[in-house]
Amino acid sequence: MTDDFNAQLAEHLRQQVASLEHALTYKQRDIEDYGRRLAEARAALAVVERRLTDANSVRIQDGQR
């Protein structure tokens, strides 16, 4: 009976490990996707901040003339 219990437990644990490995694969893809999206958002923000800085510089120069 102990061998049967251990065999069933082992099978259950194998299935659980396979399920968790599968879920982890998807989570890793999600993390990579979030990382790409974050990099794109940071790049877009840098462009907009540069535009604001340039626009403020022009305003300041115009005001000094």
mmCIF file of N, CA and C in Angstrom:
data_model
loop_
_atom_site.group_PDB
_atom_site.id
_atom_site.type_symbol
_atom_site.label_atom_id
_atom_site.label_comp_id
_atom_site.label_asym_id
_atom_site.label_seq_id
_atom_site.Cartn_x
_atom_site.Cartn_y
_atom_site.Cartn_z
ATOM 1 N N MET A 1 0.820 -1.191 0.000
ATOM 2 C CA MET A 1 0.000 0.000 0.000
ATOM 3 C C MET A 1 0.870 1.265 0.000
ATOM 4 N N THR A 2 1.968 1.260 0.695
ATOM 5 C CA THR A 2 2.857 2.420 0.735
ATOM 6 C C THR A 2 3.446 2.688 -0.647
ATOM 7 N N ASP A 3 3.800 1.620 -1.358
ATOM 8 C CA ASP A 3 4.338 1.805 -2.709
ATOM 9 C C ASP A 3 3.300 2.428 -3.629
ATOM 10 N N ASP A 4 2.050 1.994 -3.517
ATOM 11 C CA ASP A 4 0.976 2.541 -4.335
ATOM 12 C C ASP A 4 0.757 4.022 -4.007
ATOM 13 N N PHE A 5 0.751 4.341 -2.739
ATOM 14 C CA PHE A 5 0.587 5.732 -2.314
ATOM 15 C C PHE A 5 1.728 6.589 -2.856
ATOM 16 N N ASN A 6 2.943 6.099 -2.724
ATOM 17 C CA ASN A 6 4.106 6.846 -3.203
ATOM 18 C C ASN A 6 4.070 7.027 -4.716
ATOM 19 N N ALA A 7 3.624 6.004 -5.434
ATOM 20 C CA ALA A 7 3.526 6.094 -6.893
ATOM 21 C C ALA A 7 2.485 7.143 -7.283
ATOM 22 N N GLN A 8 1.353 7.139 -6.585
ATOM 23 C CA GLN A 8 0.310 8.130 -6.875
ATOM 24 C C GLN A 8 0.791 9.547 -6.533
ATOM 25 N N LEU A 9 1.464 9.654 -5.409
ATOM 26 C CA LEU A 9 1.989 10.957 -4.998
ATOM 27 C C LEU A 9 3.023 11.454 -6.005
ATOM 28 N N ALA A 10 3.887 10.569 -6.443
ATOM 29 C CA ALA A 10 4.908 10.944 -7.423
ATOM 30 C C ALA A 10 4.253 11.423 -8.716
ATOM 31 N N GLU A 11 3.228 10.713 -9.181
ATOM 32 C CA GLU A 11 2.536 11.112 -10.406
ATOM 33 C C GLU A 11 1.864 12.480 -10.228
ATOM 34 N N HIS A 12 1.236 12.660 -9.094
ATOM 35 C CA HIS A 12 0.606 13.955 -8.795
ATOM 36 C C HIS A 12 1.651 15.076 -8.810
ATOM 37 N N LEU A 13 2.765 14.830 -8.184
ATOM 38 C CA LEU A 13 3.817 15.851 -8.125
ATOM 39 C C LEU A 13 4.420 16.111 -9.506
ATOM 40 N N ARG A 14 4.569 15.077 -10.330
ATOM 41 C CA ARG A 14 5.060 15.264 -11.704
ATOM 42 C C ARG A 14 4.116 16.181 -12.490
ATOM 43 N N GLN A 15 2.818 15.921 -12.343
ATOM 44 C CA GLN A 15 1.831 16.752 -13.036
ATOM 45 C C GLN A 15 1.862 18.193 -12.528
ATOM 46 N N GLN A 16 2.026 18.333 -11.234
ATOM 47 C CA GLN A 16 2.086 19.674 -10.645
ATOM 48 C C GLN A 16 3.321 20.424 -11.146
ATOM 49 N N VAL A 17 4.444 19.738 -11.192
ATOM 50 C CA VAL A 17 5.679 20.357 -11.686
ATOM 51 C C VAL A 17 5.511 20.763 -13.151
ATOM 52 N N ALA A 18 4.939 19.884 -13.965
ATOM 53 C CA ALA A 18 4.728 20.197 -15.383
ATOM 54 C C ALA A 18 3.812 21.408 -15.537
ATOM 55 N N SER A 19 2.768 21.462 -14.737
ATOM 56 C CA SER A 19 1.839 22.581 -14.794
ATOM 57 C C SER A 19 2.530 23.889 -14.401
ATOM 58 N N LEU A 20 3.321 23.844 -13.359
ATOM 59 C CA LEU A 20 4.032 25.045 -12.903
ATOM 60 C C LEU A 20 5.080 25.483 -13.920
ATOM 61 N N GLU A 21 5.763 24.537 -14.538
ATOM 62 C CA GLU A 21 6.751 24.880 -15.568
ATOM 63 C C GLU A 21 6.062 25.560 -16.744
ATOM 64 N N HIS A 22 4.901 25.044 -17.123
ATOM 65 C CA HIS A 22 4.125 25.622 -18.218
ATOM 66 C C HIS A 22 3.703 27.054 -17.866
ATOM 67 N N ALA A 23 3.189 27.250 -16.670
ATOM 68 C CA ALA A 23 2.765 28.581 -16.223
ATOM 69 C C ALA A 23 3.952 29.537 -16.182
ATOM 70 N N LEU A 24 5.084 29.054 -15.729
ATOM 71 C CA LEU A 24 6.279 29.892 -15.648
ATOM 72 C C LEU A 24 6.707 30.355 -17.034
ATOM 73 N N THR A 25 6.615 29.481 -18.015
ATOM 74 C CA THR A 25 6.964 29.854 -19.386
ATOM 75 C C THR A 25 6.116 31.032 -19.839
ATOM 76 N N TYR A 26 4.815 30.970 -19.576
ATOM 77 C CA TYR A 26 3.939 32.078 -19.968
ATOM 78 C C TYR A 26 4.240 33.341 -19.176
ATOM 79 N N LYS A 27 4.531 33.205 -17.900
ATOM 80 C CA LYS A 27 4.855 34.384 -17.087
ATOM 81 C C LYS A 27 6.139 35.037 -17.584
ATOM 82 N N GLN A 28 7.115 34.211 -17.976
ATOM 83 C CA GLN A 28 8.366 34.770 -18.489
ATOM 84 C C GLN A 28 8.114 35.545 -19.777
ATOM 85 N N ARG A 29 7.234 35.026 -20.630
ATOM 86 C CA ARG A 29 6.890 35.746 -21.860
ATOM 87 C C ARG A 29 6.202 37.065 -21.517
ATOM 88 N N ASP A 30 5.306 37.035 -20.530
ATOM 89 C CA ASP A 30 4.633 38.263 -20.110
ATOM 90 C C ASP A 30 5.641 39.292 -19.611
ATOM 91 N N ILE A 31 6.588 38.836 -18.808
ATOM 92 C CA ILE A 31 7.605 39.736 -18.259
ATOM 93 C C ILE A 31 8.439 40.340 -19.386
ATOM 94 N N GLU A 32 8.817 39.518 -20.372
ATOM 95 C CA GLU A 32 9.575 40.029 -21.507
ATOM 96 C C GLU A 32 8.752 41.059 -22.278
ATOM 97 N N ASP A 33 7.464 40.784 -22.458
ATOM 98 C CA ASP A 33 6.587 41.718 -23.160
ATOM 99 C C ASP A 33 6.469 43.027 -22.382
ATOM 100 N N TYR A 34 6.274 42.930 -21.062
ATOM 101 C CA TYR A 34 6.200 44.138 -20.229
ATOM 102 C C TYR A 34 7.503 44.925 -20.312
ATOM 103 N N GLY A 35 8.613 44.219 -20.348
ATOM 104 C CA GLY A 35 9.914 44.882 -20.460
ATOM 105 C C GLY A 35 10.048 45.649 -21.760
ATOM 106 N N ARG A 36 9.597 45.040 -22.871
ATOM 107 C CA ARG A 36 9.635 45.730 -24.163
ATOM 108 C C ARG A 36 8.728 46.956 -24.151
ATOM 109 N N ARG A 37 7.528 46.786 -23.602
ATOM 110 C CA ARG A 37 6.582 47.901 -23.558
ATOM 111 C C ARG A 37 7.121 49.031 -22.677
ATOM 112 N N LEU A 38 7.758 48.680 -21.575
ATOM 113 C CA LEU A 38 8.346 49.689 -20.700
ATOM 114 C C LEU A 38 9.460 50.439 -21.419
ATOM 115 N N ALA A 39 10.301 49.724 -22.143
ATOM 116 C CA ALA A 39 11.381 50.372 -22.898
ATOM 117 C C ALA A 39 10.818 51.321 -23.944
ATOM 118 N N GLU A 40 9.752 50.908 -24.631
ATOM 119 C CA GLU A 40 9.119 51.779 -25.629
ATOM 120 C C GLU A 40 8.536 53.023 -24.968
ATOM 121 N N ALA A 41 7.888 52.853 -23.831
ATOM 122 C CA ALA A 41 7.297 53.990 -23.126
ATOM 123 C C ALA A 41 8.383 54.944 -22.637
ATOM 124 N N ARG A 42 9.479 54.402 -22.143
ATOM 125 C CA ARG A 42 10.585 55.258 -21.688
ATOM 126 C C ARG A 42 11.171 56.050 -22.848
ATOM 127 N N ALA A 43 11.319 55.392 -24.007
ATOM 128 C CA ALA A 43 11.864 56.077 -25.184
ATOM 129 C C ALA A 43 10.923 57.190 -25.630
ATOM 130 N N ALA A 44 9.629 56.921 -25.647
ATOM 131 C CA ALA A 44 8.648 57.944 -26.030
ATOM 132 C C ALA A 44 8.675 59.102 -25.044
ATOM 133 N N LEU A 45 8.781 58.807 -23.764
ATOM 134 C CA LEU A 45 8.848 59.853 -22.746
ATOM 135 C C LEU A 45 10.092 60.715 -22.941
ATOM 136 N N ALA A 46 11.215 60.094 -23.242
ATOM 137 C CA ALA A 46 12.451 60.852 -23.453
ATOM 138 C C ALA A 46 12.296 61.815 -24.626
ATOM 139 N N VAL A 47 11.629 61.375 -25.694
ATOM 140 C CA VAL A 47 11.405 62.242 -26.856
ATOM 141 C C VAL A 47 10.539 63.432 -26.458
ATOM 142 N N VAL A 48 9.453 63.183 -25.751
ATOM 143 C CA VAL A 48 8.546 64.259 -25.344
ATOM 144 C C VAL A 48 9.241 65.217 -24.381
ATOM 145 N N GLU A 49 10.025 64.680 -23.458
ATOM 146 C CA GLU A 49 10.748 65.555 -22.527
ATOM 147 C C GLU A 49 11.749 66.437 -23.267
ATOM 148 N N ARG A 50 12.415 65.871 -24.295
ATOM 149 C CA ARG A 50 13.344 66.667 -25.096
ATOM 150 C C ARG A 50 12.605 67.790 -25.822
ATOM 151 N N ARG A 51 11.437 67.459 -26.364
ATOM 152 C CA ARG A 51 10.635 68.489 -27.050
ATOM 153 C C ARG A 51 10.249 69.603 -26.086
ATOM 154 N N LEU A 52 9.835 69.222 -24.875
ATOM 155 C CA LEU A 52 9.464 70.233 -23.881
ATOM 156 C C LEU A 52 10.655 71.095 -23.508
ATOM 157 N N THR A 53 11.795 70.466 -23.319
ATOM 158 C CA THR A 53 13.008 71.214 -22.977
ATOM 159 C C THR A 53 13.369 72.166 -24.102
ATOM 160 N N ASP A 54 13.308 71.674 -25.344
ATOM 161 C CA ASP A 54 13.624 72.533 -26.498
ATOM 162 C C ASP A 54 12.639 73.679 -26.597
ATOM 163 N N ALA A 55 11.351 73.402 -26.402
ATOM 164 C CA ALA A 55 10.330 74.454 -26.478
ATOM 165 C C ALA A 55 10.544 75.486 -25.378
ATOM 166 N N ASN A 56 10.888 75.038 -24.182
ATOM 167 C CA ASN A 56 11.141 75.975 -23.079
ATOM 168 C C ASN A 56 12.373 76.827 -23.370
ATOM 169 N N SER A 57 13.394 76.239 -23.990
ATOM 170 C CA SER A 57 14.599 76.983 -24.336
ATOM 171 C C SER A 57 14.276 78.082 -25.334
ATOM 172 N N VAL A 58 13.448 77.758 -26.321
ATOM 173 C CA VAL A 58 13.067 78.744 -27.341
ATOM 174 C C VAL A 58 12.282 79.863 -26.681
ATOM 175 N N ARG A 59 11.366 79.533 -25.772
ATOM 176 C CA ARG A 59 10.569 80.557 -25.076
ATOM 177 C C ARG A 59 11.468 81.475 -24.259
ATOM 178 N N ILE A 60 12.412 80.876 -23.565
ATOM 179 C CA ILE A 60 13.323 81.680 -22.739
ATOM 180 C C ILE A 60 14.152 82.601 -23.627
ATOM 181 N N GLN A 61 14.667 82.071 -24.750
ATOM 182 C CA GLN A 61 15.477 82.887 -25.670
ATOM 183 C C GLN A 61 14.621 84.003 -26.277
ATOM 184 N N ASP A 62 13.385 83.677 -26.646
ATOM 185 C CA ASP A 62 12.502 84.699 -27.199
ATOM 186 C C ASP A 62 12.216 85.782 -26.167
ATOM 187 N N GLY A 63 12.077 85.401 -24.930
ATOM 188 C CA GLY A 63 11.797 86.347 -23.868
ATOM 189 C C GLY A 63 12.985 87.226 -23.547
ATOM 190 N N GLN A 64 14.178 86.771 -23.821
ATOM 191 C CA GLN A 64 15.387 87.527 -23.521
ATOM 192 C C GLN A 64 15.705 88.534 -24.614
ATOM 193 N N ARG A 65 15.085 88.375 -25.767
ATOM 194 C CA ARG A 65 15.391 89.284 -26.888
ATOM 195 C C ARG A 65 14.693 90.588 -26.762
#
